[in-house]
XYZ file of C-alpha atoms in Angstrom:
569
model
C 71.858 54.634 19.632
C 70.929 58.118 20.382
C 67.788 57.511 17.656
C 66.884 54.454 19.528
C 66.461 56.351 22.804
C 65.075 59.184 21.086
C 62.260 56.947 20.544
C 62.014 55.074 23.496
C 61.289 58.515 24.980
C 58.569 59.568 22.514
C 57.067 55.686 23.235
C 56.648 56.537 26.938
C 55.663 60.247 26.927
C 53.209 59.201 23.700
C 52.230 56.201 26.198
C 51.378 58.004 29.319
C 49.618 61.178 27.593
C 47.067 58.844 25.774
C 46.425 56.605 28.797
C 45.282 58.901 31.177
C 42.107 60.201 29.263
C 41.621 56.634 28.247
C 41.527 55.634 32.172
C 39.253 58.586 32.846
C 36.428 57.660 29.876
C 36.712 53.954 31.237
C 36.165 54.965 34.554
C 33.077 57.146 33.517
C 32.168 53.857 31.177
C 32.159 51.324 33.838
C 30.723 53.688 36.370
C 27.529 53.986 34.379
C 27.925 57.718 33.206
C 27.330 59.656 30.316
C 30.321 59.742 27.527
C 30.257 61.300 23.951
C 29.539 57.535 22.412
C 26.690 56.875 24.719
C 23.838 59.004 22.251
C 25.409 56.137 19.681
C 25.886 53.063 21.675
C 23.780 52.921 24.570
C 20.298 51.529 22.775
C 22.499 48.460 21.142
C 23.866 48.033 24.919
C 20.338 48.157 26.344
C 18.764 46.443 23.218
C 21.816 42.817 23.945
C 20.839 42.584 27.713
C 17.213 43.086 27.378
C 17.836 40.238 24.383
C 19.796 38.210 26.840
C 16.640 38.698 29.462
C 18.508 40.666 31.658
C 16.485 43.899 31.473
C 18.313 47.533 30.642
C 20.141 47.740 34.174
C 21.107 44.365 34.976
C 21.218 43.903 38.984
C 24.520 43.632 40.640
C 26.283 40.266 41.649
C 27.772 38.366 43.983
C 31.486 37.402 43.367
C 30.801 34.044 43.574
C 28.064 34.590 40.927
C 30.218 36.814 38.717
C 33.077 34.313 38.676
C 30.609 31.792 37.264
C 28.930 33.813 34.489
C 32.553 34.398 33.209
C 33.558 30.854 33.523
C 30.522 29.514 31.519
C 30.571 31.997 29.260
C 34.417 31.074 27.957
C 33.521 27.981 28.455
C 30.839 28.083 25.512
C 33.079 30.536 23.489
C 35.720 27.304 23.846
C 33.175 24.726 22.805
C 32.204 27.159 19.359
C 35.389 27.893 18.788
C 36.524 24.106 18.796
C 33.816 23.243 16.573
C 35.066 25.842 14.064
C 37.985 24.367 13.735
C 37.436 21.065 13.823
C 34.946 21.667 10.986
C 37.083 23.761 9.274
C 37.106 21.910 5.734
C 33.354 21.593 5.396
C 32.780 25.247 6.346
C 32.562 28.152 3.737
C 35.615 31.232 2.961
C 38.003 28.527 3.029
C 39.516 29.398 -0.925
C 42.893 27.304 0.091
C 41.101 24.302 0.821
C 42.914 23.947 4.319
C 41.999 20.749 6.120
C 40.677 20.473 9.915
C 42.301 20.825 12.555
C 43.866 17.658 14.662
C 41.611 16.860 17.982
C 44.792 18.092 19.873
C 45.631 21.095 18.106
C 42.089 22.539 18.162
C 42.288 22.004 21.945
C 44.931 24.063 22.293
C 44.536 26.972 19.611
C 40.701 26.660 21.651
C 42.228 27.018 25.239
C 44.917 29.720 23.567
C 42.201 32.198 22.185
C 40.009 31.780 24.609
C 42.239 32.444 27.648
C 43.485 35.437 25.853
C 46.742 33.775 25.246
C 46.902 33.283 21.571
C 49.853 30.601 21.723
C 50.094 29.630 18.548
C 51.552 25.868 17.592
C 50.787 26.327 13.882
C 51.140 29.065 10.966
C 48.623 31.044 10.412
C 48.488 30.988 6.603
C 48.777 27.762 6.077
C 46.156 26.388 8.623
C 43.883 28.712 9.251
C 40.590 29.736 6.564
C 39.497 32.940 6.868
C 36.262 31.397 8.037
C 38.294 30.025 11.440
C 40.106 33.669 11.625
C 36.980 35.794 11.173
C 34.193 33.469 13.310
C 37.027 32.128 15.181
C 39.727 33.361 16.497
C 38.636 37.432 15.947
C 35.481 36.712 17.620
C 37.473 35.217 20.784
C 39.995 38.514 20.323
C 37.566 40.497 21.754
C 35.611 38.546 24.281
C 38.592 37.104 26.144
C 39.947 40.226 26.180
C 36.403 41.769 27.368
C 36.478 39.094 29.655
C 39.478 40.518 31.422
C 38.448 44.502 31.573
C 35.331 43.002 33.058
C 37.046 41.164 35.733
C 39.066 43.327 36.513
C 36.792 46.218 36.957
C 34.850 43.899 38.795
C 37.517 43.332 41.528
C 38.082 47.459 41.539
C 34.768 48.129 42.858
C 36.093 45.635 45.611
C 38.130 48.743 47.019
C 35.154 50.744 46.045
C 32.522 49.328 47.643
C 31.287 49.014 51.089
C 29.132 46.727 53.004
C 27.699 45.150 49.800
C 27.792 42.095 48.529
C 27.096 43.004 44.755
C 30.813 43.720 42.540
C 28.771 44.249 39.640
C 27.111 42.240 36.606
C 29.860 40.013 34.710
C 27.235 40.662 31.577
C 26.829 44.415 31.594
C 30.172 44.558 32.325
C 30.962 42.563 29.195
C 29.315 44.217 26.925
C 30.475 47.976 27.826
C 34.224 46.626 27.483
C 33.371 45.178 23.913
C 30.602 48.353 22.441
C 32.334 51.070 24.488
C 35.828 50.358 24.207
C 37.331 47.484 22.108
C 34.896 48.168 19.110
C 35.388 51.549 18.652
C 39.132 51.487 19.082
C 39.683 48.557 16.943
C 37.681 50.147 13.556
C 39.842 53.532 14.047
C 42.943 51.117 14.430
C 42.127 49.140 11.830
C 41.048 51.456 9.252
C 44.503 53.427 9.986
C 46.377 49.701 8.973
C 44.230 49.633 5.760
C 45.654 53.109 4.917
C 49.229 51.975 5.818
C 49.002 49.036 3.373
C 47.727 45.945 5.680
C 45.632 43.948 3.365
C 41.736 43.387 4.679
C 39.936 41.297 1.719
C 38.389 37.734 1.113
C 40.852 36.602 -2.111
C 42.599 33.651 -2.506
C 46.394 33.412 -2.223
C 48.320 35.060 -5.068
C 51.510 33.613 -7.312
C 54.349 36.283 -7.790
C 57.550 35.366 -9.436
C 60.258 36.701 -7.366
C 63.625 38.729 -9.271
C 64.966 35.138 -8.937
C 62.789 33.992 -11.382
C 60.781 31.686 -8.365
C 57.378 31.508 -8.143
C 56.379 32.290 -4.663
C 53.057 32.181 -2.960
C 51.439 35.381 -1.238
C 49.180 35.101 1.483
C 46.443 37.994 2.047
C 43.146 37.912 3.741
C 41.365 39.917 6.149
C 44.312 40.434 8.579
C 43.584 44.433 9.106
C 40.895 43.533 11.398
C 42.122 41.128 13.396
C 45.639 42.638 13.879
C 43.463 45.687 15.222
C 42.065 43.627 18.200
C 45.192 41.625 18.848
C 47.149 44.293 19.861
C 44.890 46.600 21.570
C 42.952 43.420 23.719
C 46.905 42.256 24.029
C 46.099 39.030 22.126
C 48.768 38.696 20.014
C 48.093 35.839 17.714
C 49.859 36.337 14.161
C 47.061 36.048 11.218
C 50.413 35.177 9.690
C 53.404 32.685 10.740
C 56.070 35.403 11.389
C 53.600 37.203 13.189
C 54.295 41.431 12.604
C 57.736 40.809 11.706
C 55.687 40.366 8.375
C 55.263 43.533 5.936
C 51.446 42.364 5.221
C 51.058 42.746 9.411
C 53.462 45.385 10.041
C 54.363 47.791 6.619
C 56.136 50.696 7.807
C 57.840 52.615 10.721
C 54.539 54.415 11.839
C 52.644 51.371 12.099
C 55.093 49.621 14.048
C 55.294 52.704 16.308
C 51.665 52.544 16.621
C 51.164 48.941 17.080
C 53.328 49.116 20.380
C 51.388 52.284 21.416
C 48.187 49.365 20.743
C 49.680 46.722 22.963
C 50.455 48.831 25.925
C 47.505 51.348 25.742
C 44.383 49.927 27.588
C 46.815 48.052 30.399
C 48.286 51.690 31.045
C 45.138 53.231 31.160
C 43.661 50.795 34.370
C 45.738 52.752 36.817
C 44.093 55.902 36.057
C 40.949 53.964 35.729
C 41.400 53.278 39.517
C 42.424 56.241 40.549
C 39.292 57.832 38.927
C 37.298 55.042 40.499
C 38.396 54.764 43.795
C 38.603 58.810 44.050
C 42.392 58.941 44.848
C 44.627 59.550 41.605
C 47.706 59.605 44.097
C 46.749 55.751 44.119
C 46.330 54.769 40.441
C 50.067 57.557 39.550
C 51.808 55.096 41.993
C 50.781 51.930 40.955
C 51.602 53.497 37.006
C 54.841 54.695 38.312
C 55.766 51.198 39.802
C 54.970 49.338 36.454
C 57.294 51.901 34.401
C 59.823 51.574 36.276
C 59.741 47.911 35.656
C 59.594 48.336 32.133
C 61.933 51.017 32.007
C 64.220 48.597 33.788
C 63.294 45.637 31.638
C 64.119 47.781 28.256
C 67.318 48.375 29.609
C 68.357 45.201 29.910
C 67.139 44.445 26.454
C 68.041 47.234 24.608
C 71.386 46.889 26.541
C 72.254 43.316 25.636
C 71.478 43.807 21.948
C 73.279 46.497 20.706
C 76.344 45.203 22.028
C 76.454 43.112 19.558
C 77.456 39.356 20.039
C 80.939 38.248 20.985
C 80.638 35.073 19.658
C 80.901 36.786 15.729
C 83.657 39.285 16.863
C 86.499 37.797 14.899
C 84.499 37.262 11.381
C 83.874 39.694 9.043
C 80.581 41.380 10.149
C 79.398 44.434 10.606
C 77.280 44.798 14.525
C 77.357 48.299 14.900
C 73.691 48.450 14.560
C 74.052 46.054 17.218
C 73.462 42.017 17.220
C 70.452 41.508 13.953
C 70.262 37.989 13.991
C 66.550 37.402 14.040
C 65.740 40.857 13.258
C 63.830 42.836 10.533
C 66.848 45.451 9.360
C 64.218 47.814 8.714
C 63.629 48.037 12.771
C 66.953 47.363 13.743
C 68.065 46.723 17.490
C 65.870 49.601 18.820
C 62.214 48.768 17.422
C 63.055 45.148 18.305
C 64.152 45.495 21.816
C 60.615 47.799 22.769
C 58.483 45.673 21.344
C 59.792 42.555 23.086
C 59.775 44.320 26.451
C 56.117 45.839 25.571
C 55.573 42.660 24.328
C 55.907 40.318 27.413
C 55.165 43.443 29.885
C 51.621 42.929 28.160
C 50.014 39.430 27.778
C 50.247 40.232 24.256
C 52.812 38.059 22.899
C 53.201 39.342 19.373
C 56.972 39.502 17.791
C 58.620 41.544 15.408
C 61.637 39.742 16.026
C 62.674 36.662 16.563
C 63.173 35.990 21.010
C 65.233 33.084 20.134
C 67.828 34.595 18.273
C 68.171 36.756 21.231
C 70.986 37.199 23.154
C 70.847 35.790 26.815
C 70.704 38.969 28.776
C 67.992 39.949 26.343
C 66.181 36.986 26.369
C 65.864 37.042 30.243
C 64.282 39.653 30.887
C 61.215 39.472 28.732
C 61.044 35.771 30.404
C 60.944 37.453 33.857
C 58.258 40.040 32.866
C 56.159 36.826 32.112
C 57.343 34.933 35.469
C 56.274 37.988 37.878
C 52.473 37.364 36.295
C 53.072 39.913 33.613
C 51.768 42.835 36.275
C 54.035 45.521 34.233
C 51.441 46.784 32.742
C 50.368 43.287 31.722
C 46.685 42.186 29.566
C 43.946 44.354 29.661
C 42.402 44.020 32.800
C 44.330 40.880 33.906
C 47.947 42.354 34.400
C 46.113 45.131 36.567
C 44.294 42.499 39.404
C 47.608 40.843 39.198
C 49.031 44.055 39.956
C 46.693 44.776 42.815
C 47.468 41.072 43.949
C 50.893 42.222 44.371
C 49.819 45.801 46.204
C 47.746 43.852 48.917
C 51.018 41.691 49.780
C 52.903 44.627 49.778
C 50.554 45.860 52.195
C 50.207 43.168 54.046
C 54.036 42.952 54.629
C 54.587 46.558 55.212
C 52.018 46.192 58.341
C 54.389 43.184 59.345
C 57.257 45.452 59.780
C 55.333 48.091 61.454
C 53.025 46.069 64.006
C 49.396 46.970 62.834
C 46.728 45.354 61.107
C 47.396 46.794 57.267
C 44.915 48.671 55.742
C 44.682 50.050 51.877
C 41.989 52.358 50.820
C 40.458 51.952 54.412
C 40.319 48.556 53.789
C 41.521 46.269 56.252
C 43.630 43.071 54.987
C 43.312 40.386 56.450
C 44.055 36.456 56.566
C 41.639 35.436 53.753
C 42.692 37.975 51.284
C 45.996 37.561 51.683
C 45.473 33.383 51.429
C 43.580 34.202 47.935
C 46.423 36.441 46.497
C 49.205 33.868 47.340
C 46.882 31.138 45.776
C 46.862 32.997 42.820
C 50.790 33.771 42.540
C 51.386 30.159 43.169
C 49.814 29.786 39.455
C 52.783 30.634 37.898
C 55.616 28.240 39.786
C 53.102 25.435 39.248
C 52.849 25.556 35.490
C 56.763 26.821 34.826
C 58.302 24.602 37.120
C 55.821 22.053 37.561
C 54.953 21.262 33.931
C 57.972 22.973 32.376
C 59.895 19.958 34.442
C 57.479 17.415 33.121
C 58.708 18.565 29.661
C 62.385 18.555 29.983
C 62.563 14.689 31.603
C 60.370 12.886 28.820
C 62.620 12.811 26.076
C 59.922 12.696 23.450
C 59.011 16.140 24.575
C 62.477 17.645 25.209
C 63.428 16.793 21.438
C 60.231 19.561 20.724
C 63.674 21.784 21.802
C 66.353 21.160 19.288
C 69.099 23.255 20.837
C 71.292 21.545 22.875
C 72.370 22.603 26.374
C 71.110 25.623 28.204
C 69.087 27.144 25.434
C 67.302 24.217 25.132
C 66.055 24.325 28.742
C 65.463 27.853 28.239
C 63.314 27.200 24.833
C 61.080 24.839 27.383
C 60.677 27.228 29.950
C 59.989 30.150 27.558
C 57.074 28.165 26.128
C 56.126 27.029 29.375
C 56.251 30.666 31.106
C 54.550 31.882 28.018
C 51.317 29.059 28.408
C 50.899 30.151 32.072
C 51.407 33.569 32.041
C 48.768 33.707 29.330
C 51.217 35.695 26.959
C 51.205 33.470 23.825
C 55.226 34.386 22.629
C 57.897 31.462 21.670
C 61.141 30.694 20.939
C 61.019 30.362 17.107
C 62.962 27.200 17.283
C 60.916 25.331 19.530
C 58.349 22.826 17.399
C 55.369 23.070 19.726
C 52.653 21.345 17.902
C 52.446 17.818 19.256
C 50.440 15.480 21.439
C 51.933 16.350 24.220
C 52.755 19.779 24.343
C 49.082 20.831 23.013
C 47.847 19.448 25.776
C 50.092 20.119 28.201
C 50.096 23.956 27.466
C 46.537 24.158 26.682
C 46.120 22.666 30.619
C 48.923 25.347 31.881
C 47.041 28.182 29.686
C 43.530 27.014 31.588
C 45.207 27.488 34.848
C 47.135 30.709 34.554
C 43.741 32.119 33.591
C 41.343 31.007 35.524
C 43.021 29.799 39.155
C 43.997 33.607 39.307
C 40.462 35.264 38.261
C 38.024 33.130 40.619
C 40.635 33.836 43.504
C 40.806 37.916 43.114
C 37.214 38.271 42.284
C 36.960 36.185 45.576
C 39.106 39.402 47.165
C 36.698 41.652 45.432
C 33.944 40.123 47.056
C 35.385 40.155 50.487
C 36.933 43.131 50.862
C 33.138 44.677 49.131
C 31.448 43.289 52.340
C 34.127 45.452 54.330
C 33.574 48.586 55.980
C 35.745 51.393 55.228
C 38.176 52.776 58.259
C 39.216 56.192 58.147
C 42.826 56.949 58.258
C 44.931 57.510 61.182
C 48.549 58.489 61.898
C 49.771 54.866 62.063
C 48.350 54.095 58.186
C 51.044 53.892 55.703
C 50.550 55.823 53.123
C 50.248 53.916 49.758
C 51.083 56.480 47.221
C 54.380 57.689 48.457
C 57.471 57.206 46.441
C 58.603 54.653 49.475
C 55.495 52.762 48.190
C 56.615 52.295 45.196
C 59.673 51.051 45.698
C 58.593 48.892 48.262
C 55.564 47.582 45.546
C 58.518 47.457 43.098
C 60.821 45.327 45.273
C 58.032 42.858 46.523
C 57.288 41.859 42.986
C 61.417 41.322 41.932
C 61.397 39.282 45.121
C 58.231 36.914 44.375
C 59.061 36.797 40.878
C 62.454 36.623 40.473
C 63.387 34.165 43.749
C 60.730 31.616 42.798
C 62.480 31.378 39.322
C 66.395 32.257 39.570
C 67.626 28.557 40.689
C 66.314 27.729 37.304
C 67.347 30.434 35.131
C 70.183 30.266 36.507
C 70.621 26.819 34.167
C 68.994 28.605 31.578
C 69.560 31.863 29.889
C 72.324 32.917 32.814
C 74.121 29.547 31.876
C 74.069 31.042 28.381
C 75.438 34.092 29.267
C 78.695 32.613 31.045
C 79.128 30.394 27.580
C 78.986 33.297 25.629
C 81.423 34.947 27.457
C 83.682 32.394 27.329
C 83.552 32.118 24.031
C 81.483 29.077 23.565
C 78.452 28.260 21.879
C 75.063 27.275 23.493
């Protein structure tokens, strides 16, 4: 135990010393100045929008203009991507001979990538070429993940701006994320898996003949490249089934230290982004300081479930002093696999090292509440930090409630229409949880995709269900996702929880742009107090966790009373 929170120590002071220079070159990125790769990457930058006809220094855009050019343009990423893998058998690097895709399961692996969810309803070795992983599902990796930075930059230099109507150019914004940013990051990241053992090649599948004298087939592929981007664009989509609980994904200790450095690194870095951006770093250390404390609370309640081992296998003859391993790789124990399923659902990644239904029910909750609050703790690049600022204008707003005066943030005053926008965009999340999750549990056809019986049934469905909207692509191993219904009825929910939140806070962006800026005065509340955060921190447990508790409380909580009374669920 004291190992375990050795580490989680190292993970947060490693965490918070490399985002902070990584929010300061982003903010000098996305401001238009002068960094070290610039000499290097600024003719190919100039060189794609002048290619694109949009000249060196694209002209800025209106919100409503900027939500469009980032809906078409996933819309066409969706529409190549589809065709990849509904073509996937007459295509080339396909050395297994895997067949197409279903019309229903390309939908959804589509819609998945694409929204930067990377749900995935099928195994990764044995449907995928490396054709539809390379062209396909890397390519998306990056855009959907540049499609968030750019977003939510975009709704930064709401805050930022004043009396304008422009919140920047969707394109240029698109391309700095991938050239200055994801690239870069992902061939150091990727190069450092290669050294570590993760293979990166074009071979076919290899027989081995295990000590049992079985002949077993071995997957490879290119999977260094793509595991690069799926972690640091918080992706999360396995190149293999069992995801990185797989030694091919994730080989040794250091890369599975580094991997959950990867998934948390760019979301940490937005809040110093703002701060740099909206000259205040009081502002961006609060807003960091309110997401840690989530997470720090969230690992807790993990880390604190699992090693307790499980009650249920108290009276046989095993061993749980390492805590409860069912699900788990040995060789990261209760520790590694309680971070990286709080860092994993904190982020919109969604990548496993263990298995979240083998989980205990404590455990299992509270990575399925980091998804239901919008995944703001920390959350995808770019997307978990306009969900965050969602969250700081209703805390605003509500603090100016109790006080009497028209609230303001960053001189900003908010008003009616932005607070109308935010609340449209938290009511996402109820919508596709409780709304379709409900949908799944009455038709029977689709409640049999849960084979528990019970309470962990229900909370298989609204795992997968939280998971589709919240864009963050884990599951319950147990639950068999890949049918007609379900593919279409999470691809729909995955549609939503991206896009009915990004046109409404760019909308913010562009009103609060058009603002002037008040100065301060004795009656504004000061936003990056310590009473702040708390108050940030207690309007997101509220929002979250009341819209979902009547129906957790069926679910894992349920499972929790059974267990302690000795019953199986």
């Amino acid at each position: 135990m004291a190992t375990d929170l050795l580490q989680f120590v190292l993970y947060v002071v490693a965490l918070t010393a490399l985002a902070w220079p990584l929010g300061l070159y982003m903010a000098r990125v996305f401001s238009g100045e002068r960094t070290w790769l610039t000499p290097v990457v600024e003719p190919v930058e100039r060189g794609l929008l002048r290619a694109c006809g949009l000249g060196a220094e694209p002209a800025g855009q209106h919100w409503s203009r900027y939500a469009l050019a980032a809906l078409a343009f996933n819309l066409a990423g969706w529409l190549v991507l589809y065709a990849v893998l509904r073509l996937q058998d007459v295509l080339p690097l396909n050395p297994q001979d895997l067949p197409r895709l279903t019309p229903d399961l390309a939908f959804n692996t589509a819609v998945s990538f694409v929204t930067n969810t990377n749900w995935q309803a099928y195994g990764g070795e044995t449907t995928m070429s490396y054709l539809s992983q390379m062209v396909g599902l890397t390519v998306q990796n990056f855009v959907s993940a540049a499609t968030g930075i750019a977003v939510a930059v975009a709704v930064i230099r709401g805050f930022v701006g004043r009396e304008t109507r422009a919140i920047g150019n969707f394109w240029a914004d698109l391309v700095r994320s991938i050239l200055y940013l994801l690239l870069p990051l992902s061939i150091v990241f990727g190069l450092f898996l290669v050294w570590q053992g993760v293979p990166q090649n074009l071979d076919a599948y290899v027989e081995a003949t295990t000590l049992e004298g079985v002949r077993q087939v071995i997957a490879q592929g290119p999977a260094a490249a793509q595991i690069a981007i799926k972690q640091l664009g918080t992706n999360g989509g396995g190149f293999f089934n069992a995801n990185s609980a797989v030694p091919y994904e994730n080989p040794t200790p250091l890369t599975n230290f580094v991997e959950m450095l990867a998934i948390l690194l760019i979301p940490a870095a937005f809040p110093f982004l703002f701060g740099r951006m909206v000259k205040d770093m009081r502002q961006g250390v609060a807003i960091f300081a309110a997401m840690l404390v989530l997470f720090l609370g969230a690992l807790a309640l993990t880390y604190g479930s699992e090693i307790g081992g499980n009650p249920l296998l108290a009276d046989l003859p095993v061993d749980q002093s390492a805590g409860s391993l069912e699900g788990k790789e040995v060789r990261f124990g209760t520790g590694n696999s309680a971070l990286w399923a709080t860092a994993t659902t904190a982020a919109s990644n969604g990548s496993v090292n263990a298995m979240h239904d083998s989980f205990k029910p404590l455990a299992m909750l509270a990575p399925m509440l980091q998804i239901q609050t919008g995944e703001v703790v920390f959350g995808g690049v770019g997307s978990g930090f306009y969900g965050m600022l969602a969250f700081v204008l209703l805390t605003v707003f509500l603090a100016g409630l109790m006080v009497g005066r028209t609230p303001e943030y960053l001189g900003k005053k908010i008003e009616a229409r932005e607070v109308k926008l935010a609340v449209i965009a938290f009511l996402v999340m109820p919508l596709g949880v409780l709304g379709f999750g409900a949908l799944a549990a009455a038709i029977p056809s689709a409640a049999a995709s849960a084979p528990a019986a019970g309470p962990h049934g229900l909370s298989e469905i609204l795992y997968a269900y939280s998971s589709a909207t919240g864009n963050n692509g884990s599951a319950f191993a147990g639950f068999s996702a890949n049918t007609v219904f379900h593919n279409t009825l999470l691809g729909i929910a995955m549609l939503l929880g991206r896009y009915v939140f990004i046109v409404p806070m760019l909308a913010v962006a562009g009103s609060l742009a058009a603002k002037k800026t008040v100065p301060a005065s004795a009656g504004t509340f000061p936003t990056h107090t310590m009473l702040f955060v708390t108050l940030l921190v207690a309007v997101i447990l509220i929002i979250g966790g009341l819209t979902f508790f009547p129906v957790l409380a069926l679910g894992p909580i349920a499972e929790h009373v059974a267990m302690l009374a000795g019953q199986s669920f």
